């Protein structure tokens, strides 16, 4: 099997409406990558979709792997299992990547001093509610020494860590990033917390629930009397309204 420099893993559940714009952004970044577009493979981890996600991804030349367990950690791991890249890159299906993503990650990783990191992010639109939410989020991730956007990791380290925790329905990305940082420290390697090529993060949750809703999620938790149910409602049940 051919080896690649990068494997882009996209977890996707019923993302036929949003996936094309992400794939367009990946196509642009592959075309700009100095190592050649052929060095980047794109894997869509179809998380038991009931729409045209898998067919659309296949028609765009993506490698498609079916993951039945409805859990984003399981979807990411399912894609990573078939990946052949030296560096694994994870991005959600409703987001978009920067045109220089692969060149920037290559430049950072080529020095041999990093285990991985994240590109950082920017929201696709702005409003007072979104700006306040983004400020709170940036403060929180700064304290935790993590970040989001395109999260990337050396493939050997990812597999040594066992990937994402499939027992978690939320915060699996936080747990993984911290584990990756710890693995890097054990190897004398660092992590990148942001780059000059941030991903564009979808605001569709805010479009559905309101621009201030994330600052009021505690009310939803109180109403449900359960953090777990709130997580399922918010991330896994598309019909639920805040």
GROMACS .gro file of C-alpha atoms in nm:
model
  242
    1UNK     CA    1   0.000   0.000   0.000
    2UNK     CA    2   0.127   0.347  -0.091
    3UNK     CA    3   0.249   0.564   0.191
    4UNK     CA    4   0.144   0.926   0.225
    5UNK     CA    5   0.287   1.220   0.412
    6UNK     CA    6  -0.052   1.328   0.547
    7UNK     CA    7  -0.377   1.146   0.612
    8UNK     CA    8  -0.675   1.375   0.666
    9UNK     CA    9  -0.943   1.198   0.872
   10UNK     CA   10  -1.293   1.343   0.862
   11UNK     CA   11  -1.554   1.200   1.102
   12UNK     CA   12  -1.893   1.245   0.940
   13UNK     CA   13  -2.251   1.169   1.033
   14UNK     CA   14  -2.512   1.289   0.781
   15UNK     CA   15  -2.281   1.561   0.652
   16UNK     CA   16  -2.379   1.561   0.284
   17UNK     CA   17  -2.475   1.929   0.306
   18UNK     CA   18  -2.148   2.049   0.464
   19UNK     CA   19  -1.887   1.801   0.344
   20UNK     CA   20  -1.844   1.946  -0.009
   21UNK     CA   21  -1.713   2.280   0.115
   22UNK     CA   22  -1.462   2.109   0.342
   23UNK     CA   23  -1.345   1.888   0.056
   24UNK     CA   24  -1.312   2.195  -0.166
   25UNK     CA   25  -1.087   2.355   0.095
   26UNK     CA   26  -0.879   2.037   0.121
   27UNK     CA   27  -0.845   2.023  -0.257
   28UNK     CA   28  -0.712   2.380  -0.255
   29UNK     CA   29  -0.466   2.301   0.025
   30UNK     CA   30  -0.347   1.982  -0.150
   31UNK     CA   31  -0.290   2.176  -0.471
   32UNK     CA   32  -0.076   2.428  -0.282
   33UNK     CA   33   0.120   2.167  -0.085
   34UNK     CA   34   0.483   2.166  -0.197
   35UNK     CA   35   0.507   1.790  -0.148
   36UNK     CA   36   0.240   1.735  -0.412
   37UNK     CA   37  -0.132   1.663  -0.387
   38UNK     CA   38  -0.063   1.290  -0.417
   39UNK     CA   39   0.111   1.298  -0.076
   40UNK     CA   40  -0.217   1.377   0.102
   41UNK     CA   41  -0.488   1.115   0.136
   42UNK     CA   42  -0.840   1.202   0.249
   43UNK     CA   43  -1.041   0.956   0.457
   44UNK     CA   44  -1.406   1.006   0.544
   45UNK     CA   45  -1.509   0.802   0.847
   46UNK     CA   46  -1.880   0.760   0.778
   47UNK     CA   47  -2.033   0.730   1.124
   48UNK     CA   48  -2.343   0.528   1.028
   49UNK     CA   49  -2.488   0.806   0.814
   50UNK     CA   50  -2.836   0.770   0.669
   51UNK     CA   51  -2.790   1.033   0.397
   52UNK     CA   52  -2.559   1.056   0.093
   53UNK     CA   53  -2.241   1.131   0.292
   54UNK     CA   54  -2.059   0.811   0.192
   55UNK     CA   55  -2.156   0.829  -0.175
   56UNK     CA   56  -2.061   1.195  -0.196
   57UNK     CA   57  -1.722   1.131  -0.034
   58UNK     CA   58  -1.652   0.839  -0.268
   59UNK     CA   59  -1.747   1.048  -0.571
   60UNK     CA   60  -1.490   1.307  -0.462
   61UNK     CA   61  -1.213   1.048  -0.450
   62UNK     CA   62  -1.205   1.006  -0.073
   63UNK     CA   63  -1.136   0.677   0.093
   64UNK     CA   64  -1.453   0.590   0.286
   65UNK     CA   65  -1.462   0.370   0.595
   66UNK     CA   66  -1.787   0.281   0.770
   67UNK     CA   67  -1.792   0.316   1.150
   68UNK     CA   68  -2.109   0.188   1.314
   69UNK     CA   69  -2.053   0.308   1.671
   70UNK     CA   70  -2.213   0.653   1.696
   71UNK     CA   71  -1.933   0.831   1.873
   72UNK     CA   72  -1.698   1.090   1.725
   73UNK     CA   73  -1.396   0.933   1.895
   74UNK     CA   74  -1.481   0.597   1.738
   75UNK     CA   75  -1.522   0.763   1.397
   76UNK     CA   76  -1.183   0.932   1.421
   77UNK     CA   77  -1.019   0.608   1.529
   78UNK     CA   78  -1.189   0.417   1.248
   79UNK     CA   79  -1.045   0.654   0.992
   80UNK     CA   80  -0.702   0.647   1.154
   81UNK     CA   81  -0.690   0.266   1.143
   82UNK     CA   82  -0.685   0.263   0.764
   83UNK     CA   83  -0.465   0.572   0.726
   84UNK     CA   84  -0.122   0.539   0.567
   85UNK     CA   85   0.016   0.887   0.637
   86UNK     CA   86   0.315   0.971   0.852
   87UNK     CA   87   0.108   1.251   1.005
   88UNK     CA   88  -0.261   1.214   1.089
   89UNK     CA   89  -0.478   1.526   1.061
   90UNK     CA   90  -0.830   1.545   1.206
   91UNK     CA   91  -1.093   1.798   1.103
   92UNK     CA   92  -1.470   1.796   1.150
   93UNK     CA   93  -1.688   1.772   0.841
   94UNK     CA   94  -1.860   2.109   0.880
   95UNK     CA   95  -1.537   2.307   0.899
   96UNK     CA   96  -1.288   2.426   0.637
   97UNK     CA   97  -0.910   2.427   0.632
   98UNK     CA   98  -0.667   2.702   0.537
   99UNK     CA   99  -0.504   2.681   0.190
  100UNK     CA  100  -0.157   2.664   0.348
  101UNK     CA  101  -0.246   2.397   0.606
  102UNK     CA  102  -0.019   2.121   0.478
  103UNK     CA  103   0.274   2.350   0.402
  104UNK     CA  104   0.257   2.499   0.752
  105UNK     CA  105   0.229   2.161   0.926
  106UNK     CA  106   0.510   2.023   0.708
  107UNK     CA  107   0.737   2.313   0.797
  108UNK     CA  108   0.673   2.265   1.167
  109UNK     CA  109   0.700   1.885   1.169
  110UNK     CA  110   1.005   1.869   0.940
  111UNK     CA  111   1.225   2.003   1.218
  112UNK     CA  112   1.178   1.676   1.406
  113UNK     CA  113   1.105   1.851   1.735
  114UNK     CA  114   0.728   1.804   1.749
  115UNK     CA  115   0.486   1.524   1.820
  116UNK     CA  116   0.192   1.717   1.678
  117UNK     CA  117  -0.043   2.000   1.763
  118UNK     CA  118  -0.325   2.207   1.622
  119UNK     CA  119  -0.357   2.479   1.362
  120UNK     CA  120  -0.587   2.698   1.567
  121UNK     CA  121  -0.921   2.831   1.446
  122UNK     CA  122  -1.140   3.122   1.356
  123UNK     CA  123  -1.520   3.138   1.343
  124UNK     CA  124  -1.688   3.169   1.004
  125UNK     CA  125  -1.891   3.471   1.114
  126UNK     CA  126  -1.895   3.725   1.395
  127UNK     CA  127  -2.146   3.870   1.637
  128UNK     CA  128  -2.132   3.996   1.998
  129UNK     CA  129  -2.244   3.655   2.127
  130UNK     CA  130  -1.993   3.468   1.915
  131UNK     CA  131  -1.708   3.701   2.011
  132UNK     CA  132  -1.784   3.656   2.381
  133UNK     CA  133  -1.809   3.279   2.340
  134UNK     CA  134  -1.483   3.269   2.144
  135UNK     CA  135  -1.309   3.470   2.417
  136UNK     CA  136  -1.424   3.227   2.686
  137UNK     CA  137  -1.322   2.930   2.473
  138UNK     CA  138  -0.978   3.074   2.402
  139UNK     CA  139  -0.920   3.142   2.771
  140UNK     CA  140  -1.022   2.786   2.858
  141UNK     CA  141  -0.807   2.617   2.595
  142UNK     CA  142  -0.518   2.842   2.687
  143UNK     CA  143  -0.538   2.730   3.049
  144UNK     CA  144  -0.558   2.365   2.939
  145UNK     CA  145  -0.270   2.410   2.691
  146UNK     CA  146  -0.469   2.260   2.406
  147UNK     CA  147  -0.624   2.392   2.085
  148UNK     CA  148  -0.849   2.298   1.796
  149UNK     CA  149  -0.885   2.345   1.422
  150UNK     CA  150  -0.689   2.081   1.235
  151UNK     CA  151  -0.544   1.858   1.506
  152UNK     CA  152  -0.237   1.670   1.383
  153UNK     CA  153  -0.020   1.398   1.534
  154UNK     CA  154   0.259   1.168   1.428
  155UNK     CA  155   0.095   0.842   1.329
  156UNK     CA  156   0.323   0.626   1.543
  157UNK     CA  157   0.247   0.833   1.852
  158UNK     CA  158  -0.126   0.831   1.781
  159UNK     CA  159  -0.132   0.451   1.762
  160UNK     CA  160   0.090   0.415   2.070
  161UNK     CA  161  -0.166   0.623   2.261
  162UNK     CA  162  -0.453   0.411   2.135
  163UNK     CA  163  -0.616   0.707   1.963
  164UNK     CA  164  -0.924   0.879   2.101
  165UNK     CA  165  -1.111   0.741   2.401
  166UNK     CA  166  -1.420   0.575   2.252
  167UNK     CA  167  -1.579   0.551   2.593
  168UNK     CA  168  -1.624   0.928   2.600
  169UNK     CA  169  -1.916   1.108   2.441
  170UNK     CA  170  -1.760   1.449   2.499
  171UNK     CA  171  -1.421   1.609   2.574
  172UNK     CA  172  -1.243   1.320   2.401
  173UNK     CA  173  -1.048   1.579   2.203
  174UNK     CA  174  -0.927   1.748   2.524
  175UNK     CA  175  -0.818   1.415   2.671
  176UNK     CA  176  -0.638   1.316   2.352
  177UNK     CA  177  -0.456   1.647   2.312
  178UNK     CA  178  -0.329   1.636   2.668
  179UNK     CA  179  -0.220   1.274   2.624
  180UNK     CA  180  -0.038   1.371   2.304
  181UNK     CA  181   0.142   1.653   2.485
  182UNK     CA  182   0.245   1.415   2.764
  183UNK     CA  183   0.371   1.161   2.508
  184UNK     CA  184   0.571   1.436   2.344
  185UNK     CA  185   0.731   1.538   2.672
  186UNK     CA  186   0.836   1.176   2.736
  187UNK     CA  187   1.009   1.180   2.396
  188UNK     CA  188   1.160   1.523   2.444
  189UNK     CA  189   0.924   1.666   2.181
  190UNK     CA  190   0.688   1.961   2.185
  191UNK     CA  191   0.343   2.043   2.053
  192UNK     CA  192   0.216   2.334   1.845
  193UNK     CA  193  -0.079   2.519   1.996
  194UNK     CA  194  -0.157   2.735   1.694
  195UNK     CA  195  -0.023   2.822   1.351
  196UNK     CA  196  -0.062   3.090   1.087
  197UNK     CA  197  -0.308   2.865   0.903
  198UNK     CA  198  -0.618   2.847   1.125
  199UNK     CA  199  -0.918   2.637   1.027
  200UNK     CA  200  -1.255   2.804   0.976
  201UNK     CA  201  -1.501   2.666   1.230
  202UNK     CA  202  -1.867   2.628   1.143
  203UNK     CA  203  -2.119   2.827   1.347
  204UNK     CA  204  -2.414   2.603   1.260
  205UNK     CA  205  -2.482   2.522   1.627
  206UNK     CA  206  -2.510   2.894   1.692
  207UNK     CA  207  -2.730   2.935   1.386
  208UNK     CA  208  -2.964   2.674   1.535
  209UNK     CA  209  -2.954   2.762   1.904
  210UNK     CA  210  -2.859   3.130   1.912
  211UNK     CA  211  -2.529   3.316   1.933
  212UNK     CA  212  -2.526   3.324   2.314
  213UNK     CA  213  -2.638   2.969   2.379
  214UNK     CA  214  -2.303   2.814   2.472
  215UNK     CA  215  -2.273   3.053   2.765
  216UNK     CA  216  -2.611   2.925   2.889
  217UNK     CA  217  -2.560   2.551   2.847
  218UNK     CA  218  -2.567   2.509   3.224
  219UNK     CA  219  -2.942   2.588   3.206
  220UNK     CA  220  -2.987   2.298   2.965
  221UNK     CA  221  -2.796   2.069   3.203
  222UNK     CA  222  -3.020   2.178   3.492
  223UNK     CA  223  -3.332   2.115   3.283
  224UNK     CA  224  -3.215   1.768   3.184
  225UNK     CA  225  -3.073   1.696   3.530
  226UNK     CA  226  -2.802   1.510   3.344
  227UNK     CA  227  -2.477   1.613   3.176
  228UNK     CA  228  -2.484   1.293   2.970
  229UNK     CA  229  -2.832   1.360   2.832
  230UNK     CA  230  -2.736   1.717   2.751
  231UNK     CA  231  -2.431   1.596   2.562
  232UNK     CA  232  -2.643   1.350   2.364
  233UNK     CA  233  -2.904   1.617   2.291
  234UNK     CA  234  -2.647   1.873   2.185
  235UNK     CA  235  -2.401   1.667   1.981
  236UNK     CA  236  -2.584   1.351   1.880
  237UNK     CA  237  -2.954   1.436   1.846
  238UNK     CA  238  -2.999   1.672   1.552
  239UNK     CA  239  -3.369   1.734   1.624
  240UNK     CA  240  -3.322   1.869   1.977
  241UNK     CA  241  -3.363   2.240   2.031
  242UNK     CA  242  -3.203   2.439   2.314
   0.00000   0.00000   0.00000
